[in-house]
Amino acid sequence: MGNGVRECPVDFPKDVEPVSSAHLPAEENQDQKKVLNSLMSGALAGAVAKTAVAPLDRTKIMFQVSSKRFSAKEAYRLIYRTYLNEGFWSLWRGNSATMVRVIPYAAIQFCAHEEYKQLLGNYYGFQGKALTPFPRFIAGSLAGTTAAMLTYPLDMVRARMAVTPKEMYSSIVHVFIRISREEGLKTLYRGFTPTILGVIPYAGLSFFTYETLKKVHADHSGRSQPSPPERLLFGACAGLIGQSASYPLDVVRRRMQTAGVLGHTYSSILLTMRDIVREEGLVRGLYKGLSMNWVKGPIAVGISFTTFDLTQILLRKLQ
């Protein structure tokens, strides 16, 4: 050139790569979308599943917290008497409290499960692949425990509303106020320990079974995704196994939650179990209502897993 300055190429150090300013924010945006999708899908899954089985759920709780012997005939009679005396919508009494609890619970549980799967996958070196059985169980247990810890008082309120007449508690807020004033704030966490002890095998086995059945299906069918009816079936199996494993602790939890309004004084898990077994027997007491749970549980869990998966797929397509 005419200015006497010689141009030459500038050599950048080879180990330094230009950083794209859009790369990191884009990744963060994708992560945020993924978490938001999981939260929304989980919330919808929980709401749909619990509303579908609410009358059966309320009936099961009423048997769990009483000393009456459970049978399908007695359960039908209770549902029918409730319908005649209190009206059709009374079968969903406590469902508003259930929704207040189950929407955040399911949202947190499903979202946490996705995050724990990713963390464990990175830790064990399974990035992008299905986890092996043990990490699969751990991811489910951690997800359930996380959700239970954050939403437990709402479960307590829901149990109280399910077993008491309308006159006793007029609203969810009223339950909180009365419990806090008459029984103390600690009562809101009564039954917390059996809940956590129960949710570890329940959530662990539920997620483990569902994820395992999906993997087995993919390996044998050659299809990466099962159909909606297959998802329902896998979820039903997951619910059946998970709830059967943790059912006695569910009975203990309900007894401890409702002790204040039913005239009992259950102070610990072991004492509660001892009293139930002594008064009602091992099977009839600690497994009361399990046959109803074998109907209700698989339906609820099947709907929940299927709704979550299909909503996730729909949201990804929309984006």
mmCIF file of C-alpha atoms in Angstrom, residues 70-266:
data_model
loop_
_atom_site.group_PDB
_atom_site.id
_atom_site.type_symbol
_atom_site.label_atom_id
_atom_site.label_comp_id
_atom_site.label_asym_id
_atom_site.label_seq_id
_atom_site.Cartn_x
_atom_site.Cartn_y
_atom_site.Cartn_z
ATOM 1 C CA PHE A 70 -62.854 -51.736 55.521
ATOM 2 C CA SER A 71 -64.604 -53.595 52.722
ATOM 3 C CA ALA A 72 -65.674 -52.701 49.211
ATOM 4 C CA LYS A 73 -69.301 -52.916 50.308
ATOM 5 C CA GLU A 74 -68.746 -50.560 53.251
ATOM 6 C CA ALA A 75 -66.809 -48.154 51.025
ATOM 7 C CA TYR A 76 -69.709 -48.070 48.556
ATOM 8 C CA ARG A 77 -72.169 -47.478 51.414
ATOM 9 C CA LEU A 78 -70.080 -44.605 52.736
ATOM 10 C CA ILE A 79 -69.887 -42.967 49.305
ATOM 11 C CA TYR A 80 -73.633 -43.425 48.777
ATOM 12 C CA ARG A 81 -74.546 -42.074 52.258
ATOM 13 C CA THR A 82 -72.285 -39.072 51.715
ATOM 14 C CA TYR A 83 -73.978 -38.419 48.378
ATOM 15 C CA LEU A 84 -77.501 -38.662 49.900
ATOM 16 C CA ASN A 85 -76.763 -36.587 53.013
ATOM 17 C CA GLU A 86 -74.401 -33.947 51.677
ATOM 18 C CA GLY A 87 -74.892 -33.908 47.909
ATOM 19 C CA PHE A 88 -72.877 -34.985 44.875
ATOM 20 C CA TRP A 89 -70.143 -32.346 45.158
ATOM 21 C CA SER A 90 -69.474 -33.304 48.781
ATOM 22 C CA LEU A 91 -67.616 -36.314 47.348
ATOM 23 C CA TRP A 92 -64.976 -33.775 46.297
ATOM 24 C CA ARG A 93 -64.874 -32.095 49.732
ATOM 25 C CA GLY A 94 -61.277 -31.250 50.551
ATOM 26 C CA ASN A 95 -60.329 -31.331 46.857
ATOM 27 C CA SER A 96 -59.698 -27.570 46.865
ATOM 28 C CA ALA A 97 -57.166 -28.167 49.658
ATOM 29 C CA THR A 98 -55.830 -31.103 47.646
ATOM 30 C CA MET A 99 -55.305 -28.835 44.631
ATOM 31 C CA VAL A 100 -53.576 -26.191 46.753
ATOM 32 C CA ARG A 101 -51.207 -28.945 47.897
ATOM 33 C CA VAL A 102 -50.939 -31.223 44.889
ATOM 34 C CA ILE A 103 -50.265 -28.560 42.250
ATOM 35 C CA PRO A 104 -47.062 -27.294 43.918
ATOM 36 C CA TYR A 105 -46.226 -30.824 45.129
ATOM 37 C CA ALA A 106 -46.482 -32.424 41.690
ATOM 38 C CA ALA A 107 -44.791 -29.467 39.993
ATOM 39 C CA ILE A 108 -41.842 -29.640 42.419
ATOM 40 C CA GLN A 109 -41.662 -33.452 42.318
ATOM 41 C CA PHE A 110 -41.609 -33.829 38.533
ATOM 42 C CA CYS A 111 -39.282 -30.857 38.041
ATOM 43 C CA ALA A 112 -36.951 -32.090 40.793
ATOM 44 C CA HIS A 113 -36.949 -35.566 39.229
ATOM 45 C CA GLU A 114 -35.796 -34.166 35.890
ATOM 46 C CA GLU A 115 -33.054 -32.169 37.628
ATOM 47 C CA TYR A 116 -31.920 -35.079 39.811
ATOM 48 C CA LYS A 117 -31.813 -37.352 36.749
ATOM 49 C CA GLN A 118 -29.527 -34.872 35.021
ATOM 50 C CA LEU A 119 -27.301 -34.409 38.091
ATOM 51 C CA LEU A 120 -26.969 -38.162 38.666
ATOM 52 C CA GLY A 121 -26.443 -38.730 34.949
ATOM 53 C CA ASN A 122 -23.544 -36.261 34.965
ATOM 54 C CA TYR A 123 -22.119 -37.750 38.166
ATOM 55 C CA TYR A 124 -22.226 -41.364 36.926
ATOM 56 C CA GLY A 125 -21.320 -40.476 33.340
ATOM 57 C CA PHE A 126 -24.682 -41.306 31.725
ATOM 58 C CA GLN A 127 -25.157 -38.002 29.889
ATOM 59 C CA GLY A 128 -28.003 -38.361 27.420
ATOM 60 C CA LYS A 129 -28.575 -42.014 28.343
ATOM 61 C CA ALA A 130 -30.990 -43.774 30.686
ATOM 62 C CA LEU A 131 -29.783 -44.134 34.255
ATOM 63 C CA THR A 132 -28.963 -47.540 35.683
ATOM 64 C CA PRO A 133 -31.429 -48.985 38.250
ATOM 65 C CA PHE A 134 -29.925 -47.646 41.507
ATOM 66 C CA PRO A 135 -29.537 -43.986 40.380
ATOM 67 C CA ARG A 136 -33.027 -44.271 38.860
ATOM 68 C CA PHE A 137 -34.453 -45.193 42.275
ATOM 69 C CA ILE A 138 -32.430 -42.472 44.046
ATOM 70 C CA ALA A 139 -33.653 -39.775 41.623
ATOM 71 C CA GLY A 140 -37.277 -40.692 42.336
ATOM 72 C CA SER A 141 -36.770 -40.835 46.120
ATOM 73 C CA LEU A 142 -35.008 -37.467 46.205
ATOM 74 C CA ALA A 143 -37.731 -35.892 44.060
ATOM 75 C CA GLY A 144 -40.505 -37.149 46.333
ATOM 76 C CA THR A 145 -38.656 -36.113 49.493
ATOM 77 C CA THR A 146 -38.000 -32.614 48.148
ATOM 78 C CA ALA A 147 -41.660 -32.092 47.245
ATOM 79 C CA ALA A 148 -42.954 -33.517 50.553
ATOM 80 C CA MET A 149 -40.663 -31.324 52.653
ATOM 81 C CA LEU A 150 -41.781 -28.144 50.889
ATOM 82 C CA THR A 151 -45.545 -28.801 50.880
ATOM 83 C CA TYR A 152 -46.279 -30.878 53.999
ATOM 84 C CA PRO A 153 -48.549 -28.426 55.916
ATOM 85 C CA LEU A 154 -50.892 -28.370 52.907
ATOM 86 C CA ASP A 155 -51.219 -32.172 53.116
ATOM 87 C CA MET A 156 -52.111 -31.861 56.802
ATOM 88 C CA VAL A 157 -54.838 -29.319 55.992
ATOM 89 C CA ARG A 158 -56.229 -31.500 53.237
ATOM 90 C CA ALA A 159 -56.510 -34.517 55.561
ATOM 91 C CA ARG A 160 -58.349 -32.441 58.183
ATOM 92 C CA MET A 161 -60.849 -31.126 55.632
ATOM 93 C CA ALA A 162 -61.495 -34.620 54.261
ATOM 94 C CA VAL A 163 -62.587 -36.092 57.613
ATOM 95 C CA THR A 164 -64.477 -33.192 59.205
ATOM 96 C CA PRO A 165 -67.931 -31.686 58.508
ATOM 97 C CA LYS A 166 -68.270 -28.378 56.669
ATOM 98 C CA GLU A 167 -69.245 -26.576 59.881
ATOM 99 C CA MET A 168 -65.881 -27.248 61.529
ATOM 100 C CA TYR A 169 -63.635 -25.722 58.884
ATOM 101 C CA SER A 170 -65.081 -23.238 56.406
ATOM 102 C CA SER A 171 -61.967 -22.812 54.251
ATOM 103 C CA ILE A 172 -58.319 -23.731 53.888
ATOM 104 C CA VAL A 173 -57.261 -20.532 55.652
ATOM 105 C CA HIS A 174 -59.686 -21.318 58.498
ATOM 106 C CA VAL A 175 -58.011 -24.719 58.999
ATOM 107 C CA PHE A 176 -54.595 -23.071 59.317
ATOM 108 C CA ILE A 177 -55.917 -20.463 61.771
ATOM 109 C CA ARG A 178 -57.729 -22.959 64.012
ATOM 110 C CA ILE A 179 -54.883 -25.474 64.089
ATOM 111 C CA SER A 180 -52.347 -22.734 64.879
ATOM 112 C CA ARG A 181 -54.535 -21.209 67.588
ATOM 113 C CA GLU A 182 -55.894 -24.363 69.256
ATOM 114 C CA GLU A 183 -53.141 -26.941 68.730
ATOM 115 C CA GLY A 184 -49.996 -24.944 67.970
ATOM 116 C CA LEU A 185 -47.919 -24.477 64.830
ATOM 117 C CA LYS A 186 -46.024 -27.736 65.459
ATOM 118 C CA THR A 187 -49.271 -29.587 64.700
ATOM 119 C CA LEU A 188 -48.945 -28.571 61.041
ATOM 120 C CA TYR A 189 -45.974 -30.973 60.859
ATOM 121 C CA ARG A 190 -47.527 -33.832 62.843
ATOM 122 C CA GLY A 191 -47.004 -37.042 60.886
ATOM 123 C CA PHE A 192 -44.079 -35.527 58.951
ATOM 124 C CA THR A 193 -41.619 -38.328 59.794
ATOM 125 C CA PRO A 194 -43.814 -41.213 58.549
ATOM 126 C CA THR A 195 -44.533 -39.115 55.456
ATOM 127 C CA ILE A 196 -40.846 -38.832 54.588
ATOM 128 C CA LEU A 197 -40.194 -42.486 55.458
ATOM 129 C CA GLY A 198 -43.116 -43.465 53.245
ATOM 130 C CA VAL A 199 -42.321 -41.178 50.333
ATOM 131 C CA ILE A 200 -38.792 -42.567 49.899
ATOM 132 C CA PRO A 201 -39.947 -46.058 48.785
ATOM 133 C CA TYR A 202 -43.150 -44.711 47.197
ATOM 134 C CA ALA A 203 -41.619 -42.063 44.954
ATOM 135 C CA GLY A 204 -38.447 -44.086 44.413
ATOM 136 C CA LEU A 205 -40.291 -47.212 43.272
ATOM 137 C CA SER A 206 -42.902 -45.268 41.279
ATOM 138 C CA PHE A 207 -40.396 -43.323 39.178
ATOM 139 C CA PHE A 208 -38.064 -46.338 38.997
ATOM 140 C CA THR A 209 -40.826 -48.636 37.708
ATOM 141 C CA TYR A 210 -42.155 -46.128 35.176
ATOM 142 C CA GLU A 211 -38.726 -45.218 33.789
ATOM 143 C CA THR A 212 -37.687 -48.885 33.701
ATOM 144 C CA LEU A 213 -40.814 -49.963 31.803
ATOM 145 C CA LYS A 214 -40.286 -47.152 29.278
ATOM 146 C CA LYS A 215 -36.664 -48.258 28.751
ATOM 147 C CA VAL A 216 -37.630 -51.942 28.374
ATOM 148 C CA HIS A 217 -40.350 -50.922 25.921
ATOM 149 C CA ALA A 218 -37.907 -48.842 23.842
ATOM 150 C CA ASP A 219 -35.346 -51.684 23.788
ATOM 151 C CA HIS A 220 -37.862 -54.298 22.636
ATOM 152 C CA SER A 221 -40.224 -52.320 20.400
ATOM 153 C CA GLY A 222 -37.709 -50.177 18.546
ATOM 154 C CA ARG A 223 -39.867 -47.096 19.273
ATOM 155 C CA SER A 224 -38.322 -44.335 21.366
ATOM 156 C CA GLN A 225 -41.671 -43.251 22.840
ATOM 157 C CA PRO A 226 -44.575 -45.417 24.078
ATOM 158 C CA SER A 227 -48.165 -44.616 23.077
ATOM 159 C CA PRO A 228 -50.548 -42.896 25.555
ATOM 160 C CA PRO A 229 -52.313 -46.183 26.508
ATOM 161 C CA GLU A 230 -48.904 -47.785 27.117
ATOM 162 C CA ARG A 231 -47.889 -44.832 29.294
ATOM 163 C CA LEU A 232 -51.093 -45.254 31.306
ATOM 164 C CA LEU A 233 -50.332 -48.944 31.796
ATOM 165 C CA PHE A 234 -46.717 -48.265 32.852
ATOM 166 C CA GLY A 235 -47.907 -45.557 35.262
ATOM 167 C CA ALA A 236 -50.550 -47.896 36.696
ATOM 168 C CA CYS A 237 -47.876 -50.535 37.403
ATOM 169 C CA ALA A 238 -45.683 -47.861 38.987
ATOM 170 C CA GLY A 239 -48.512 -46.703 41.245
ATOM 171 C CA LEU A 240 -49.434 -50.229 42.271
ATOM 172 C CA ILE A 241 -45.881 -51.119 43.311
ATOM 173 C CA GLY A 242 -45.038 -47.783 44.932
ATOM 174 C CA GLN A 243 -48.197 -47.459 47.012
ATOM 175 C CA SER A 244 -48.221 -51.085 48.156
ATOM 176 C CA ALA A 245 -44.667 -50.716 49.489
ATOM 177 C CA SER A 246 -45.383 -47.590 51.541
ATOM 178 C CA TYR A 247 -49.043 -48.075 52.547
ATOM 179 C CA PRO A 248 -48.684 -48.799 56.312
ATOM 180 C CA LEU A 249 -46.797 -45.524 56.765
ATOM 181 C CA ASP A 250 -49.581 -43.743 54.878
ATOM 182 C CA VAL A 251 -52.120 -45.068 57.420
ATOM 183 C CA VAL A 252 -49.891 -43.952 60.323
ATOM 184 C CA ARG A 253 -49.468 -40.514 58.750
ATOM 185 C CA ARG A 254 -53.242 -40.029 58.421
ATOM 186 C CA ARG A 255 -53.870 -41.110 62.012
ATOM 187 C CA MET A 256 -51.294 -38.653 63.324
ATOM 188 C CA GLN A 257 -52.583 -35.815 61.127
ATOM 189 C CA THR A 258 -56.198 -36.171 62.255
ATOM 190 C CA ALA A 259 -55.599 -37.131 65.907
ATOM 191 C CA GLY A 260 -56.520 -33.653 67.126
ATOM 192 C CA VAL A 261 -60.065 -33.752 65.735
ATOM 193 C CA LEU A 262 -60.822 -37.432 66.330
ATOM 194 C CA GLY A 263 -59.938 -37.604 70.012
ATOM 195 C CA HIS A 264 -56.729 -39.662 69.763
ATOM 196 C CA THR A 265 -53.245 -38.912 71.038
ATOM 197 C CA TYR A 266 -50.654 -40.412 68.723
#
